[in-house]
Short mmCIF file of C-alpha atoms and ligand atoms in Angstrom, two decimals:
data_model
loop_
_atom_site.label_atom_id
_atom_site.label_comp_id
_atom_site.label_asym_id
_atom_site.label_seq_id
_atom_site.Cartn_x
_atom_site.Cartn_y
_atom_site.Cartn_z
CA UNK Z 1 -30.11 -29.89 -41.69
CA UNK Z 2 -33.74 -30.64 -41.88
CA UNK Z 3 -35.60 -34.00 -41.41
CA UNK Z 4 -36.55 -35.62 -44.76
CA UNK Z 5 -40.08 -36.76 -43.79
CA UNK Z 6 -42.21 -33.95 -42.27
CA UNK Z 7 -44.59 -35.05 -39.55
CA UNK Z 8 -48.30 -34.14 -39.08
CA UNK Z 9 -47.52 -33.96 -35.35
CA UNK Z 10 -44.40 -33.56 -33.27
CA UNK Z 11 -44.72 -34.16 -29.52
CA UNK Z 12 -42.07 -32.51 -27.40
CA UNK Z 13 -41.80 -34.74 -24.26
CA UNK Z 14 -42.03 -38.57 -23.89
CA UNK Z 15 -43.64 -38.96 -20.51
CA UNK Z 16 -46.88 -40.59 -19.85
CA UNK Z 17 -48.87 -37.53 -21.23
CA UNK Z 18 -46.68 -37.10 -24.39
CA UNK Z 19 -46.83 -40.85 -25.14
CA UNK Z 20 -50.50 -41.26 -24.80
CA UNK Z 21 -51.01 -38.20 -27.07
CA UNK Z 22 -48.55 -39.59 -29.65
CA UNK Z 23 -50.20 -42.94 -29.50
CA UNK Z 24 -53.72 -41.67 -29.93
CA UNK Z 25 -52.51 -39.31 -32.67
CA UNK Z 26 -50.93 -42.22 -34.65
CA UNK Z 27 -53.98 -44.35 -34.25
CA UNK Z 28 -55.81 -41.47 -36.11
CA UNK Z 29 -53.46 -41.88 -38.98
CA UNK Z 30 -51.37 -38.83 -38.25
CA UNK Z 31 -47.76 -39.23 -38.85
CA UNK Z 32 -46.36 -38.65 -35.51
CA UNK Z 33 -43.02 -38.13 -33.80
CA UNK Z 34 -41.86 -37.79 -30.22
CA UNK Z 35 -38.79 -35.86 -29.09
CA UNK Z 36 -37.24 -36.95 -25.76
CA UNK Z 37 -33.76 -38.09 -24.88
CA UNK Z 38 -35.20 -40.95 -22.82
CA UNK Z 39 -38.86 -41.67 -23.52
CA UNK Z 40 -40.68 -43.00 -20.44
CA UNK Z 41 -38.32 -41.31 -17.91
CA UNK Z 42 -39.26 -38.31 -15.85
CA UNK Z 43 -42.07 -38.14 -13.40
CA UNK Z 44 -43.61 -41.39 -14.58
CA UNK Z 45 -40.58 -43.24 -12.86
CA UNK Z 46 -41.36 -41.66 -9.52
CA UNK Z 47 -45.27 -41.33 -9.49
CA UNK Z 48 -47.15 -43.78 -7.20
CA UNK Z 49 -49.85 -44.33 -9.85
CA UNK Z 50 -52.89 -43.75 -7.58
CA UNK Z 51 -56.13 -43.19 -9.50
CA UNK Z 52 -57.76 -41.21 -6.75
CA UNK Z 53 -60.62 -39.27 -7.98
CA UNK Z 54 -62.48 -39.61 -4.72
CA UNK Z 55 -59.76 -39.44 -2.04
CA UNK Z 56 -57.93 -36.61 -3.74
CA UNK Z 57 -60.95 -34.41 -4.08
CA UNK Z 58 -60.30 -30.87 -2.81
CA UNK Z 59 -62.70 -27.93 -2.13
CA UNK Z 60 -63.31 -25.79 -5.17
CA UNK Z 61 -62.18 -28.58 -7.70
CA UNK Z 62 -65.60 -29.70 -8.78
CA UNK Z 63 -64.87 -29.04 -12.56
CA UNK Z 64 -61.64 -31.11 -12.30
CA UNK Z 65 -63.49 -33.81 -10.42
CA UNK Z 66 -65.81 -34.30 -13.50
CA UNK Z 67 -62.66 -34.70 -15.68
CA UNK Z 68 -60.95 -37.05 -13.16
CA UNK Z 69 -64.01 -39.16 -12.85
CA UNK Z 70 -64.38 -39.17 -16.75
CA UNK Z 71 -60.91 -40.60 -16.95
CA UNK Z 72 -61.29 -43.02 -14.04
CA UNK Z 73 -64.30 -44.51 -15.96
CA UNK Z 74 -62.14 -45.12 -19.01
CA UNK Z 75 -59.45 -46.81 -17.21
CA UNK Z 76 -60.65 -50.47 -17.60
CA UNK Z 77 -61.00 -50.28 -21.36
CA UNK Z 78 -57.84 -48.23 -21.68
CA UNK Z 79 -55.93 -50.77 -19.65
CA UNK Z 80 -57.42 -53.62 -21.85
CA UNK Z 81 -56.46 -51.93 -25.08
CA UNK Z 82 -53.06 -50.77 -24.14
CA UNK Z 83 -52.16 -54.24 -22.55
CA UNK Z 84 -53.03 -55.71 -26.05
CA UNK Z 85 -51.16 -53.03 -27.86
CA UNK Z 86 -48.05 -52.91 -25.65
CA UNK Z 87 -47.97 -56.53 -24.74
CA UNK Z 88 -47.13 -55.74 -21.10
CA UNK Z 89 -49.10 -56.02 -17.86
CA UNK Z 90 -49.72 -52.53 -16.36
CA UNK Z 91 -50.07 -53.32 -12.62
CA UNK Z 92 -53.67 -52.13 -12.70
CA UNK Z 93 -55.40 -53.11 -9.28
CA UNK Z 94 -59.02 -52.17 -8.48
CA UNK Z 95 -58.07 -52.35 -4.74
CA UNK Z 96 -59.78 -49.39 -3.24
CA UNK Z 97 -58.41 -46.82 -0.92
CA UNK Z 98 -58.65 -46.23 2.97
CA UNK Z 99 -58.12 -42.74 4.16
CA UNK Z 100 -57.60 -42.73 7.99
CA UNK Z 101 -57.53 -40.26 10.87
CA UNK Z 102 -55.00 -40.53 13.60
CA UNK Z 103 -56.41 -38.00 16.11
CA UNK Z 104 -59.58 -36.06 16.91
CA UNK Z 105 -58.64 -33.17 14.61
CA UNK Z 106 -57.92 -35.54 11.77
CA UNK Z 107 -61.15 -37.22 12.25
CA UNK Z 108 -63.21 -33.90 12.14
CA UNK Z 109 -61.40 -32.97 8.97
CA UNK Z 110 -62.15 -36.45 7.46
CA UNK Z 111 -65.79 -36.04 8.41
CA UNK Z 112 -65.84 -32.78 6.40
CA UNK Z 113 -64.15 -34.51 3.46
CA UNK Z 114 -66.70 -37.37 3.71
CA UNK Z 115 -69.50 -34.71 3.54
CA UNK Z 116 -67.87 -33.16 0.44
CA UNK Z 117 -67.53 -36.52 -1.26
CA UNK Z 118 -71.30 -37.23 -0.56
CA UNK Z 119 -72.46 -33.70 -1.85
CA UNK Z 120 -70.28 -34.58 -4.88
CA UNK Z 121 -72.08 -37.95 -5.35
CA UNK Z 122 -69.06 -40.11 -4.83
CA UNK Z 123 -69.27 -43.34 -2.97
CA UNK Z 124 -67.34 -43.69 0.30
CA UNK Z 125 -68.26 -45.30 3.63
CA UNK Z 126 -67.35 -44.03 7.13
CA UNK Z 127 -65.69 -46.60 9.29
CA UNK Z 128 -64.78 -46.61 12.93
CA UNK Z 129 -61.09 -47.16 13.97
CA UNK Z 130 -61.85 -50.85 14.70
CA UNK Z 131 -63.47 -51.35 11.37
CA UNK Z 132 -60.48 -49.82 9.67
CA UNK Z 133 -58.08 -52.27 11.50
CA UNK Z 134 -60.26 -55.14 10.53
CA UNK Z 135 -59.82 -54.18 6.92
CA UNK Z 136 -56.10 -53.56 7.36
CA UNK Z 137 -54.65 -55.17 10.47
CA UNK Z 138 -51.25 -53.44 10.04
CA UNK Z 139 -52.77 -50.10 10.89
CA UNK Z 140 -51.64 -48.36 14.06
CA UNK Z 141 -53.90 -49.15 17.08
CA UNK Z 142 -54.58 -45.57 17.60
CA UNK Z 143 -56.48 -44.94 14.25
CA UNK Z 144 -59.69 -43.02 15.05
CA UNK Z 145 -61.82 -43.72 12.15
CA UNK Z 146 -61.59 -43.73 8.30
CA UNK Z 147 -63.13 -43.42 4.91
CA UNK Z 148 -63.30 -46.36 2.54
CA UNK Z 149 -63.34 -45.49 -1.13
CA UNK Z 150 -63.58 -48.66 -3.23
CA UNK Z 151 -63.44 -46.75 -6.49
CA UNK Z 152 -59.88 -45.34 -6.12
CA UNK Z 153 -57.50 -47.81 -7.78
CA UNK Z 154 -53.97 -47.84 -8.73
CA UNK Z 155 -51.72 -48.60 -11.76
CA UNK Z 156 -47.96 -48.96 -11.94
CA UNK Z 157 -46.68 -45.92 -13.95
CA UNK Z 158 -43.50 -47.65 -14.90
CA UNK Z 159 -45.29 -50.39 -16.67
CA UNK Z 160 -47.60 -47.95 -18.12
CA UNK Z 161 -44.94 -45.95 -19.87
CA UNK Z 162 -43.10 -49.05 -20.96
CA UNK Z 163 -46.24 -50.22 -22.54
CA UNK Z 164 -46.91 -46.79 -24.12
CA UNK Z 165 -43.42 -46.79 -25.69
CA UNK Z 166 -44.09 -50.17 -27.23
CA UNK Z 167 -47.63 -49.25 -28.45
CA UNK Z 168 -46.31 -46.04 -29.98
CA UNK Z 169 -43.54 -47.88 -31.84
CA UNK Z 170 -46.08 -50.39 -33.15
CA UNK Z 171 -48.38 -47.71 -34.25
CA UNK Z 172 -45.62 -46.16 -36.20
CA UNK Z 173 -44.46 -43.18 -33.93
CA UNK Z 174 -40.98 -42.07 -34.77
CA UNK Z 175 -38.81 -41.42 -31.71
CA UNK Z 176 -36.02 -38.84 -31.80
CA UNK Z 177 -33.92 -39.61 -28.69
CA UNK Z 178 -32.65 -36.08 -27.84
CA UNK Z 179 -33.75 -32.76 -26.57
CA UNK Z 180 -35.74 -30.27 -28.45
CA UNK Z 181 -33.98 -26.98 -28.42
CA UNK Z 182 -36.20 -24.61 -30.15
CA UNK Z 183 -39.72 -24.01 -31.55
CA UNK Z 184 -39.72 -23.34 -35.31
CA UNK Z 185 -42.07 -20.43 -36.43
CA UNK Z 186 -43.13 -19.34 -39.69
CA UNK Z 187 -45.43 -16.27 -40.14
CA UNK Z 188 -46.68 -16.58 -36.55
CA UNK Z 189 -47.40 -20.34 -36.76
CA UNK Z 190 -45.63 -23.16 -34.99
CA UNK Z 191 -44.24 -25.43 -37.65
CA UNK Z 192 -41.72 -27.88 -35.95
CA UNK Z 193 -38.81 -27.96 -33.67
CA UNK Z 194 -35.02 -27.72 -33.89
CA UNK Z 195 -33.38 -30.65 -32.08
CA UNK Z 196 -30.14 -30.43 -30.04
CA UNK Z 197 -28.17 -31.73 -32.97
CA UNK Z 198 -29.34 -29.02 -35.34
CA UNK Z 199 -31.93 -31.20 -37.11
CA UNK Z 200 -35.03 -29.16 -38.10
CA UNK Z 201 -38.19 -31.34 -37.60
CA UNK Z 202 -40.97 -29.85 -39.61
CA UNK Z 203 -44.54 -30.57 -38.55
CA UNK Z 204 -48.12 -29.33 -39.21
CA UNK Z 205 -48.76 -29.28 -35.34
CA UNK Z 206 -46.56 -29.13 -32.34
CA UNK Z 207 -47.62 -30.36 -28.96
CA UNK Z 208 -45.79 -29.31 -25.78
CA UNK Z 209 -45.98 -32.27 -23.33
CA UNK Z 210 -42.83 -31.78 -21.34
CA UNK Z 211 -44.26 -31.74 -17.93
CA UNK Z 212 -42.95 -29.02 -15.74
CA UNK Z 213 -40.41 -28.32 -18.41
CA UNK Z 214 -42.94 -27.48 -21.08
CA UNK Z 215 -42.46 -23.62 -20.92
CA UNK Z 216 -38.61 -23.96 -21.29
CA UNK Z 217 -38.50 -24.49 -24.97
CA UNK Z 218 -36.57 -21.65 -26.63
CA UNK Z 219 -38.41 -19.63 -29.12
CA UNK Z 220 -41.88 -19.81 -27.62
CA UNK Z 221 -43.70 -16.49 -28.42
CA UNK Z 222 -46.23 -17.24 -25.62
CA UNK Z 223 -45.79 -18.17 -22.03
CA UNK Z 224 -46.73 -21.60 -20.85
CA UNK Z 225 -47.68 -21.25 -17.22
CA UNK Z 226 -46.47 -24.29 -15.69
CA UNK Z 227 -44.18 -24.62 -12.54
CA UNK Z 228 -42.44 -27.56 -11.00
CA UNK Z 229 -43.80 -28.96 -7.66
CA UNK Z 230 -41.35 -31.50 -6.24
CA UNK Z 231 -42.58 -34.82 -4.86
CA UNK Z 232 -40.20 -37.18 -2.92
CA UNK Z 233 -41.18 -40.87 -2.96
CA UNK Z 234 -39.78 -44.01 -1.25
CA UNK Z 235 -40.02 -47.71 -2.50
CA UNK Z 236 -39.95 -50.45 0.17
CA UNK Z 237 -40.18 -54.08 -0.64
CA UNK Z 238 -42.63 -56.49 1.07
CA UNK Z 239 -40.86 -59.83 1.53
CA UNK Z 240 -43.31 -62.79 0.92
CA UNK Z 241 -43.23 -63.57 4.43
CA UNK Z 242 -44.95 -60.33 5.27
CA UNK Z 243 -47.48 -60.58 2.42
CA UNK Z 244 -50.26 -59.41 2.18
CA UNK Z 245 -48.87 -56.40 4.19
CA UNK Z 246 -51.79 -54.10 2.98
CA UNK Z 247 -54.65 -54.97 0.76
CA UNK Z 248 -55.46 -51.51 -0.51
CA UNK Z 249 -53.81 -48.01 -0.61
CA UNK Z 250 -53.87 -46.28 2.89
CA UNK Z 251 -53.46 -42.64 3.33
CA UNK Z 252 -53.79 -39.85 5.88
CA UNK Z 253 -53.03 -36.16 6.26
CA UNK Z 254 -50.41 -36.10 9.12
CA UNK Z 255 -49.30 -32.62 10.41
CA UNK Z 256 -50.96 -31.03 7.27
CA UNK Z 257 -49.00 -33.23 4.82
CA UNK Z 258 -50.47 -36.01 2.60
CA UNK Z 259 -48.87 -39.38 3.17
CA UNK Z 260 -49.89 -42.53 1.19
CA UNK Z 261 -48.85 -46.24 0.96
CA UNK Z 262 -49.48 -47.92 -2.17
CA UNK Z 263 -49.01 -51.73 -2.06
CA UNK Z 264 -48.26 -53.12 -5.48
CA UNK Z 265 -49.06 -56.55 -6.85
CA UNK Z 266 -45.27 -57.16 -7.39
CA UNK Z 267 -44.53 -56.63 -3.80
CA UNK Z 268 -43.45 -53.09 -3.91
CA UNK Z 269 -44.73 -50.64 -1.27
CA UNK Z 270 -44.64 -47.02 -2.66
CA UNK Z 271 -44.77 -44.24 0.12
CA UNK Z 272 -45.27 -40.68 -1.02
CA UNK Z 273 -45.06 -37.84 -1.33
CA UNK Z 274 -43.71 -34.47 -0.30
CA UNK Z 275 -45.01 -31.30 -2.08
CA UNK Z 276 -42.19 -28.71 -2.36
CA UNK Z 277 -42.01 -25.67 -4.57
CA UNK Z 278 -38.44 -24.78 -5.13
CA UNK Z 279 -37.65 -24.93 -8.68
CA UNK Z 280 -36.10 -27.57 -10.90
CA UNK Z 281 -34.68 -29.50 -8.10
CA UNK Z 282 -34.88 -33.31 -7.78
CA UNK Z 283 -32.50 -33.82 -4.82
CA UNK Z 284 -33.64 -36.43 -2.29
CA UNK Z 285 -33.23 -34.86 1.05
CA UNK Z 286 -32.77 -36.44 4.49
CA UNK Z 287 -35.68 -34.31 5.67
CA UNK Z 288 -38.00 -35.45 3.02
CA UNK Z 289 -37.22 -39.18 3.54
CA UNK Z 290 -37.42 -38.50 7.37
CA UNK Z 291 -40.89 -36.84 7.15
CA UNK Z 292 -42.30 -39.61 4.83
CA UNK Z 293 -41.00 -42.46 6.99
CA UNK Z 294 -42.10 -40.68 10.27
CA UNK Z 295 -45.64 -40.07 8.94
CA UNK Z 296 -46.01 -43.47 7.28
CA UNK Z 297 -44.65 -45.08 10.51
CA UNK Z 298 -47.44 -43.39 12.55
CA UNK Z 299 -49.93 -44.98 10.20
CA UNK Z 300 -48.49 -48.40 9.81
CA UNK Z 301 -45.68 -49.05 12.47
CA UNK Z 302 -44.62 -52.31 10.71
CA UNK Z 303 -43.04 -50.49 7.76
CA UNK Z 304 -39.75 -50.22 9.84
CA UNK Z 305 -39.19 -54.00 9.22
CA UNK Z 306 -39.26 -53.71 5.42
CA UNK Z 307 -36.33 -53.19 3.16
CA UNK Z 308 -35.98 -49.54 1.84
CA UNK Z 309 -34.96 -50.06 -1.89
CA UNK Z 310 -35.32 -46.64 -3.65
CA UNK Z 311 -35.70 -43.06 -2.90
CA UNK Z 312 -36.46 -40.48 -5.72
CA UNK Z 313 -37.91 -37.19 -6.56
CA UNK Z 314 -39.93 -36.16 -9.40
CA UNK Z 315 -41.53 -32.82 -10.53
CA UNK Z 316 -45.31 -32.37 -11.01
CA UNK Z 317 -46.32 -29.79 -13.51
CA UNK Z 318 -48.49 -27.16 -11.69
CA UNK Z 319 -50.59 -24.71 -13.51
CA UNK Z 320 -52.00 -21.46 -12.09
CA UNK Z 321 -55.16 -23.31 -10.93
CA UNK Z 322 -53.49 -26.77 -10.72
CA UNK Z 323 -55.82 -28.02 -13.40
CA UNK Z 324 -54.31 -29.38 -16.72
CA UNK Z 325 -53.78 -27.41 -19.91
CA UNK Z 326 -55.13 -29.40 -22.77
CA UNK Z 327 -55.47 -28.42 -26.30
CA UNK Z 328 -54.72 -25.56 -28.77
CA UNK Z 329 -53.18 -22.36 -27.68
CA UNK Z 330 -53.60 -18.98 -29.19
CA UNK Z 331 -50.54 -19.66 -31.42
CA UNK Z 332 -51.71 -21.44 -34.52
CA UNK Z 333 -50.00 -24.88 -34.74
CA UNK Z 334 -49.05 -25.01 -31.07
CA UNK Z 335 -51.16 -27.25 -28.65
CA UNK Z 336 -50.39 -27.98 -24.91
CA UNK Z 337 -50.71 -31.32 -22.89
CA UNK Z 338 -49.33 -30.45 -19.50
CA UNK Z 339 -50.14 -29.04 -16.13
CA UNK Z 340 -51.66 -32.17 -14.85
CA UNK Z 341 -50.15 -31.62 -11.31
CA UNK Z 342 -51.18 -34.48 -8.95
CA UNK Z 343 -53.45 -36.18 -11.63
CA UNK Z 344 -51.22 -36.89 -14.43
CA UNK Z 345 -51.56 -40.73 -14.34
CA UNK Z 346 -55.29 -40.59 -13.55
CA UNK Z 347 -55.86 -38.12 -16.50
CA UNK Z 348 -53.89 -40.19 -19.12
CA UNK Z 349 -56.84 -41.80 -20.80
CA UNK Z 350 -58.94 -38.70 -21.16
CA UNK Z 351 -56.02 -36.53 -22.15
CA UNK Z 352 -55.03 -38.96 -24.95
CA UNK Z 353 -58.55 -38.92 -26.30
CA UNK Z 354 -58.94 -35.22 -26.04
CA UNK Z 355 -55.64 -34.46 -27.77
CA UNK Z 356 -56.46 -36.89 -30.64
CA UNK Z 357 -59.71 -35.01 -31.11
CA UNK Z 358 -58.01 -31.64 -30.99
CA UNK Z 359 -55.23 -32.74 -33.49
CA UNK Z 360 -57.80 -34.03 -35.91
CA UNK Z 361 -60.53 -31.37 -35.53
CA UNK Z 362 -58.94 -28.41 -34.07
CA UNK Z 363 -61.59 -28.48 -31.25
CA UNK Z 364 -61.69 -29.96 -27.90
CA UNK Z 365 -64.31 -32.48 -26.68
CA UNK Z 366 -66.99 -30.75 -24.67
CA UNK Z 367 -66.03 -32.19 -21.22
CA UNK Z 368 -62.38 -30.98 -21.71
CA UNK Z 369 -63.11 -27.21 -22.87
CA UNK Z 370 -62.76 -25.98 -19.38
CA UNK Z 371 -59.26 -27.08 -19.44
CA UNK Z 372 -58.24 -25.31 -22.64
CA UNK Z 373 -54.89 -23.30 -22.23
CA UNK Z 374 -56.88 -20.28 -23.42
CA UNK Z 375 -58.69 -19.97 -20.07
CA UNK Z 376 -55.87 -17.90 -18.82
CA UNK Z 377 -56.66 -15.18 -21.39
CA UNK Z 378 -54.39 -14.25 -24.10
CA UNK Z 379 -51.33 -16.10 -22.94
CA UNK Z 380 -48.91 -13.18 -22.47
CA UNK Z 381 -46.41 -12.73 -25.39
CA UNK Z 382 -42.87 -13.14 -24.15
CA UNK Z 383 -39.68 -11.86 -25.66
CA UNK Z 384 -38.07 -14.39 -27.97
N1 LIG B 401 -51.33 -37.69 -6.80
C1 LIG B 401 -50.27 -38.01 -5.84
C2 LIG B 401 -49.29 -37.01 -5.80
O1 LIG B 401 -49.19 -36.17 -6.51
O2 LIG B 401 -48.43 -37.07 -4.76
#
């Protein structure tokens, strides 16, 4: 069985990255299809939605920083355009972020982070513990100092995917709400996918945007180097009587683990996230919930008063260098949009633009070239 109308582009995976790729592709006039049993599900339903180019800067990630900043700079116009196209508010808040230290070791570490941010030309301000508590009175009395980064914002990823699905539908993207089973190849060129019900979906170009599952499609003659990195996340509710509980995102490294608290406009408080490498497992564990609550409680003792409304785990797609894989592969007709690891929500605008450029010209924009999948050399051939 084969689909009657062939597509220019078929996108495998309807998460944030697949949807933004499809939306931008359709805007270029390309006949575009998305294959996903539940578009908008997956990691977008779990992610906290921090747009944290400054506070998530790590040593050795200067090239990625440039891409993160480019995407952060596009966010205001991206939000305006998508709000219009999707008819939904996206929960975008330019609220800033406060990273705090709980003891002398944390403070020394945070001072080094501050120096790195300054060397990288990023705006952040060192505050004493007292100044941190003046900004955020719910902080623990023992906080020893902190970094204020007013350029790190947030968006609600659940609203974001909802709007992207609507924007895609309005732009003419066709949705196939089922799994893709296998890549179709003709003479060493990707030319579509076979769906779970046996339908053959022919396309000029195939984009793998299935997050950590991107490499699992049967029939791939190249390996797609992504692995799942599990993150457990909690959602609490801030009753009106407690508002404003926090004005901005508050985060810290506690016993070597990142913990962050993201207060939404709608009264939700998102607490994340674990980082676990143990395969395709999305079980919420007692240990994960305990560690998040314990660490968050050290920062903000008052969280114990709040209703805990949801616990969930998602899978970040990690690549060998934890930077994204964007654009054409060595296999003609096959492109990737995956591997965004901790930065999928932040990198959404720049990924959509870069993929539309690649799908229409065959090339990546200059600033995205370092993230070509080809940087891993000839992707090793794998047995089909
Ligand atoms: N960017 C936040 C996380 O991956 O946990």
